Amino acid sequence: MTAPQDRTLAWMTIAVTLAFAWIVLPLYGAVLWAVVAAVVFAPVHRRLLVFCGQRRNAAAFATVLLIVAVVIVPLALAGTALLQEATDLYAKIKSGDVNLFSLFQQVLDGLPGWVSKILRNSGLSTLGTAQDKLSGSLAQSSQFLAAQVVNISQVTLELAVNLGVMIYLLFFLVRDGNAIFKRIGDAIPLRSEQKDALFQKFRIVIRATVKGDMLVALLQGSLGGLIFWVLAVPSPLLWTVLMAFLSLLPVVGAGIVWLPVAVYFFATGAIWKGVMLTAFGAVVIGLVDNILRPILVGGDTKMPEYIVLISTLGGIATLGLNGFILGPVIAAMFIAVWEIFSVRRHQFT
């Protein structure tokens, strides 16, 4: 082809690709998690393919059933239970069965003098000032919850559609994943070793993120929820989810949740509960990240911890839950592309 024809084809390719991305954008979450599940469960599919006598459809169907059974169904049950627990807690707060202001005053009365002085200087030393500030927060929370209740049917329908699309797409990604990756690789105008490096980095980061960050977060949240349940802390499932998300933060992590509860126990005279929660949080929950993450992830990602942190938190802030995966993947692709560019540039200097 001539140069004008090449340019026309290139612009047509870009335009059609952008148009396709635009129409798929409403379902990008379903597509993303289907790709993630296909990559993570690829080793399982290879074993099932051998077990099924190389019957591709049977192996792919078995893999999807396994994913539904061990991932989707438990998450759906946990989500239903979480919604019920959040609704019950909100009802108790609204009816006065759970009095946040009284709990706050109990903590204030049990704090050392120097802590009370700091709170007094910040305007939080009396029940009245605390009540005014907490009332404003509760009013905003009530308005948010009311809006969500109105839209619950629409959210449920969107979730069902996305889940159906994800499972449907997952079957084909599991069955034809290698062929799809090969066709994408053939279309990318890079050298073979460069494309292999990019695809390898993509697979490694997804598996490391899911196996490492997600499993460690779930385990830390579950351990925190377990000790809360043992100590009869209300709504342990809510705290489990909150600690799982906050475990992504360095140093403090889930301690943002369990440490204030331990302080409350000490301040209200429940000394043995405070000691038990502090010891369990510092030793058991705190060491999970240091022990399990290197085992599950290892050094495969080869990304600095601060890059993983800011890309994960930035991804979540920008894209919601999908950013948990996309943030580190984009960061890894950023590093990989610049490494390829740097090597290529030095070859011509």
XYZ file of C-alpha atoms in Angstrom:
349
model
C 0.000 0.000 0.000
C 1.015 3.592 -0.560
C 1.712 6.015 2.265
C -1.712 7.783 1.979
C -3.452 4.397 2.079
C -1.434 3.394 5.142
C -2.395 6.601 6.940
C -6.052 6.184 5.998
C -6.070 2.609 7.275
C -4.372 3.673 10.514
C -6.916 6.431 11.165
C -9.808 4.110 10.307
C -8.426 1.531 12.738
C -8.153 4.125 15.505
C -11.649 5.488 14.812
C -13.338 2.070 14.747
C -11.447 0.979 17.886
C -12.558 4.094 19.771
C -16.136 3.588 18.584
C -16.086 -0.025 19.760
C -14.649 1.019 23.137
C -17.409 3.636 23.436
C -20.253 1.159 22.943
C -18.640 -1.401 25.281
C -17.870 1.204 27.973
C -21.126 0.653 29.973
C -20.126 -3.005 30.393
C -16.395 -2.498 30.904
C -16.613 -3.770 34.494
C -18.092 -7.077 33.335
C -15.444 -7.383 30.618
C -12.644 -6.523 33.056
C -13.626 -9.095 35.675
C -14.202 -11.753 33.025
C -10.630 -11.177 31.797
C -9.315 -11.224 35.373
C -11.100 -14.493 36.179
C -9.907 -16.082 32.921
C -6.273 -15.127 33.625
C -6.332 -16.193 37.282
C -8.040 -19.531 36.607
C -6.034 -20.364 33.465
C -3.876 -22.948 35.313
C -7.046 -24.605 36.646
C -8.499 -24.701 33.130
C -5.372 -26.378 31.775
C -5.718 -29.168 34.348
C -9.423 -29.557 33.617
C -8.651 -29.690 29.898
C -6.469 -32.732 30.498
C -9.090 -34.262 32.803
C -11.808 -33.741 30.155
C -9.779 -35.438 27.438
C -8.958 -32.169 25.573
C -12.664 -31.393 25.077
C -12.473 -27.604 25.052
C -16.161 -26.868 25.607
C -16.440 -29.295 28.530
C -13.272 -27.962 30.189
C -14.354 -24.328 29.769
C -17.839 -25.093 31.131
C -16.349 -26.911 34.143
C -14.011 -23.975 34.816
C -16.870 -21.466 34.719
C -18.963 -23.647 37.051
C -16.041 -23.808 39.458
C -15.632 -20.014 39.396
C -19.347 -19.526 40.023
C -19.313 -22.027 42.902
C -16.187 -20.843 44.737
C -16.241 -17.101 43.955
C -19.516 -15.662 42.695
C -22.000 -17.532 44.910
C -20.089 -16.871 48.182
C -19.694 -13.188 47.256
C -23.416 -12.923 46.463
C -24.354 -14.513 49.794
C -21.922 -12.274 51.675
C -23.270 -9.201 49.868
C -26.859 -10.087 50.783
C -25.904 -10.627 54.417
C -23.940 -7.362 54.433
C -26.893 -5.407 53.062
C -29.195 -6.907 55.702
C -26.743 -6.128 58.492
C -26.276 -2.542 57.296
C -30.052 -2.071 57.119
C -30.517 -3.454 60.643
C -27.755 -1.249 62.064
C -29.214 1.832 60.402
C -32.651 1.002 61.829
C -31.195 0.577 65.336
C -29.376 3.915 65.138
C -32.484 5.683 63.864
C -34.719 4.138 66.564
C -32.233 4.897 69.345
C -31.417 1.282 70.220
C -27.814 2.103 69.338
C -26.939 5.477 70.860
C -23.725 6.729 69.264
C -23.652 9.824 71.452
C -23.836 7.795 74.674
C -21.049 5.517 73.474
C -18.953 8.556 72.601
C -19.497 10.040 76.065
C -18.475 6.766 77.735
C -15.194 6.846 75.836
C -14.606 10.486 76.792
C -15.216 9.771 80.470
C -12.677 6.948 80.474
C -9.852 8.724 78.643
C -6.707 10.031 80.389
C -6.577 13.723 81.222
C -4.074 14.663 78.523
C -6.230 13.067 75.836
C -9.325 14.849 77.144
C -7.411 18.135 76.975
C -6.581 17.579 73.286
C -10.215 16.791 72.527
C -11.349 19.834 74.519
C -9.117 22.071 72.414
C -10.582 20.548 69.237
C -14.151 21.113 70.408
C -15.042 17.456 70.894
C -14.950 17.215 74.667
C -18.671 17.505 75.372
C -21.647 15.455 74.343
C -23.386 18.496 72.922
C -20.658 19.423 70.470
C -20.169 15.787 69.492
C -23.905 15.388 68.990
C -24.080 18.413 66.691
C -21.252 17.126 64.527
C -22.440 13.522 64.498
C -26.011 14.597 63.751
C -24.844 16.381 60.622
C -22.956 13.288 59.495
C -25.938 11.037 60.204
C -28.266 13.351 58.305
C -26.044 13.189 55.247
C -25.804 9.391 55.587
C -29.590 9.123 55.860
C -30.092 11.120 52.684
C -27.571 8.934 50.861
C -29.210 5.709 52.054
C -32.662 6.968 51.104
C -31.446 7.737 47.595
C -29.941 4.267 47.302
C -33.176 2.607 48.425
C -35.087 4.451 45.694
C -32.607 3.206 43.077
C -32.206 -0.315 44.464
C -34.233 -1.991 41.710
C -32.213 -0.278 38.974
C -28.921 -1.163 40.671
C -30.011 -4.782 41.066
C -30.981 -4.999 37.395
C -27.657 -3.493 36.264
C -25.773 -5.883 38.537
C -27.679 -8.876 37.157
C -27.008 -7.806 33.556
C -23.301 -7.257 34.217
C -23.018 -10.577 36.018
C -24.720 -12.388 33.148
C -22.446 -10.732 30.580
C -19.376 -11.542 32.667
C -20.235 -15.243 32.988
C -21.168 -15.507 29.296
C -17.960 -13.790 28.179
C -15.905 -15.760 30.682
C -16.755 -19.049 28.960
C -15.286 -17.877 25.648
C -12.255 -16.220 27.259
C -11.466 -19.437 29.121
C -11.994 -21.617 26.058
C -10.340 -19.387 23.437
C -8.101 -17.201 25.602
C -4.813 -18.262 24.023
C -6.127 -17.724 20.497
C -7.551 -14.319 21.441
C -4.262 -13.194 23.001
C -2.402 -14.416 19.921
C -4.626 -12.451 17.543
C -4.239 -9.318 19.652
C -0.478 -9.844 19.750
C -0.276 -10.321 15.972
C -2.018 -6.983 15.450
C 0.287 -4.997 17.747
C 3.155 -3.452 15.732
C 5.935 -4.421 18.125
C 8.738 -6.951 18.043
C 7.931 -10.440 19.357
C 10.036 -10.139 22.499
C 8.461 -6.761 23.308
C 4.925 -8.132 22.943
C 5.819 -11.163 25.021
C 7.165 -8.914 27.775
C 3.985 -6.820 27.836
C 1.630 -9.816 27.917
C 3.718 -11.532 30.557
C 3.687 -8.413 32.725
C -0.101 -8.171 32.277
C -0.653 -11.773 33.447
C 1.766 -11.492 36.368
C 0.265 -8.270 37.734
C -3.320 -9.545 37.560
C -2.468 -12.810 39.279
C -0.302 -11.081 41.885
C -2.991 -8.482 42.605
C -5.735 -11.066 43.029
C -3.653 -13.675 44.849
C -1.751 -11.205 46.963
C -3.674 -8.028 47.696
C -7.186 -9.455 47.460
C -6.595 -12.674 49.398
C -4.577 -10.905 52.096
C -7.277 -8.222 52.391
C -10.026 -10.835 52.661
C -8.069 -12.791 55.262
C -7.285 -9.729 57.387
C -10.894 -8.573 57.196
C -12.187 -12.054 58.070
C -9.848 -12.346 61.066
C -10.918 -8.903 62.258
C -14.581 -9.794 61.843
C -14.020 -13.059 63.729
C -12.484 -11.375 66.772
C -15.242 -8.740 66.707
C -17.841 -11.537 66.703
C -16.082 -13.292 69.601
C -16.035 -10.034 71.570
C -19.724 -9.360 70.757
C -19.057 -6.164 68.777
C -22.250 -5.219 66.864
C -22.409 -5.770 63.078
C -19.180 -7.777 62.684
C -19.783 -8.340 58.963
C -19.762 -4.595 58.311
C -16.455 -4.284 60.134
C -15.105 -7.289 58.211
C -15.711 -5.548 54.882
C -14.342 -2.231 56.140
C -11.158 -3.834 57.484
C -10.690 -5.760 54.239
C -10.694 -2.505 52.241
C -8.530 -0.601 54.719
C -5.937 -3.397 54.819
C -4.666 -1.963 51.523
C -3.213 0.969 53.454
C 0.402 0.587 54.636
C 1.465 0.427 58.303
C -1.975 1.005 59.875
C -4.337 -0.907 57.559
C -7.091 -2.716 59.451
C -5.810 -1.112 62.658
C -7.815 1.990 61.726
C -10.890 -0.051 62.690
C -9.858 -2.401 65.497
C -7.613 0.043 67.391
C -10.406 2.567 68.229
C -12.600 -0.344 69.354
C -9.790 -1.521 71.645
C -9.521 2.025 73.033
C -13.281 1.969 73.677
C -12.955 -1.296 75.598
C -10.170 0.103 77.778
C -12.035 3.381 78.353
C -15.265 1.648 79.395
C -13.619 -0.810 81.784
C -13.697 -3.921 79.550
C -9.982 -4.424 80.111
C -9.766 -8.092 79.149
C -11.604 -7.400 75.880
C -9.237 -4.520 75.135
C -6.178 -6.665 75.843
C -7.527 -9.554 73.757
C -8.387 -7.328 70.784
C -5.061 -5.462 70.934
C -3.028 -8.681 71.102
C -5.019 -10.362 68.326
C -4.890 -7.263 66.106
C -1.172 -6.637 66.546
C 0.007 -10.253 66.365
C -2.453 -12.173 64.195
C -3.966 -9.546 61.869
C -0.783 -7.495 61.663
C 1.478 -10.408 60.738
C -0.782 -11.796 57.993
C 0.460 -9.202 55.507
C 4.137 -9.726 56.353
C 3.970 -13.530 56.191
C 1.436 -14.359 53.483
C 1.984 -11.632 50.900
C 5.584 -12.676 50.041
C 4.416 -16.308 49.779
C 1.436 -15.516 47.539
C 3.060 -12.850 45.388
C 6.803 -13.236 45.723
C 8.914 -10.854 43.679
C 7.113 -11.472 40.397
C 5.620 -8.010 39.943
C 8.986 -6.286 40.398
C 7.221 -3.009 41.141
C 8.192 -0.800 44.080
C 5.728 -1.006 46.969
C 4.971 2.700 46.780
C 3.991 2.331 43.099
C 1.673 -0.558 43.973
C 0.153 1.491 46.792
C -0.503 4.725 44.917
C -1.698 2.923 41.782
C -4.129 0.785 43.810
C -5.539 3.650 45.869
C -5.582 5.980 42.865
C -7.323 3.336 40.784
C -9.990 2.791 43.447
C -10.514 6.548 43.865
C -10.864 7.034 40.107
C -12.612 3.853 38.946
C -14.155 2.372 42.079
C -13.739 -1.349 42.710
C -12.555 -1.907 39.123
C -9.574 0.321 39.872
C -8.332 -2.293 42.337
C -7.205 -4.279 39.302
C -6.801 -1.567 36.673
C -4.612 0.680 38.842
C -1.705 -1.774 39.266
C -2.124 -3.078 35.695
C -1.833 0.427 34.233
C 1.164 1.125 36.480
C 2.843 -2.107 35.352
C 2.172 -1.344 31.689
C 3.543 2.171 32.236
C 6.803 0.774 33.638
C 7.068 -1.964 31.007
C 6.478 0.383 28.059
C 9.039 2.879 29.327
C 11.561 0.089 29.829
C 11.028 -1.073 26.232
C 11.287 2.510 24.988
C 14.485 3.082 26.957
C 16.117 -0.102 25.626
C 15.071 0.713 22.086
C 16.349 4.285 22.369
C 19.771 3.139 23.585
C 20.036 0.796 20.620
C 20.065 3.803 18.307
C 22.443 5.999 20.325
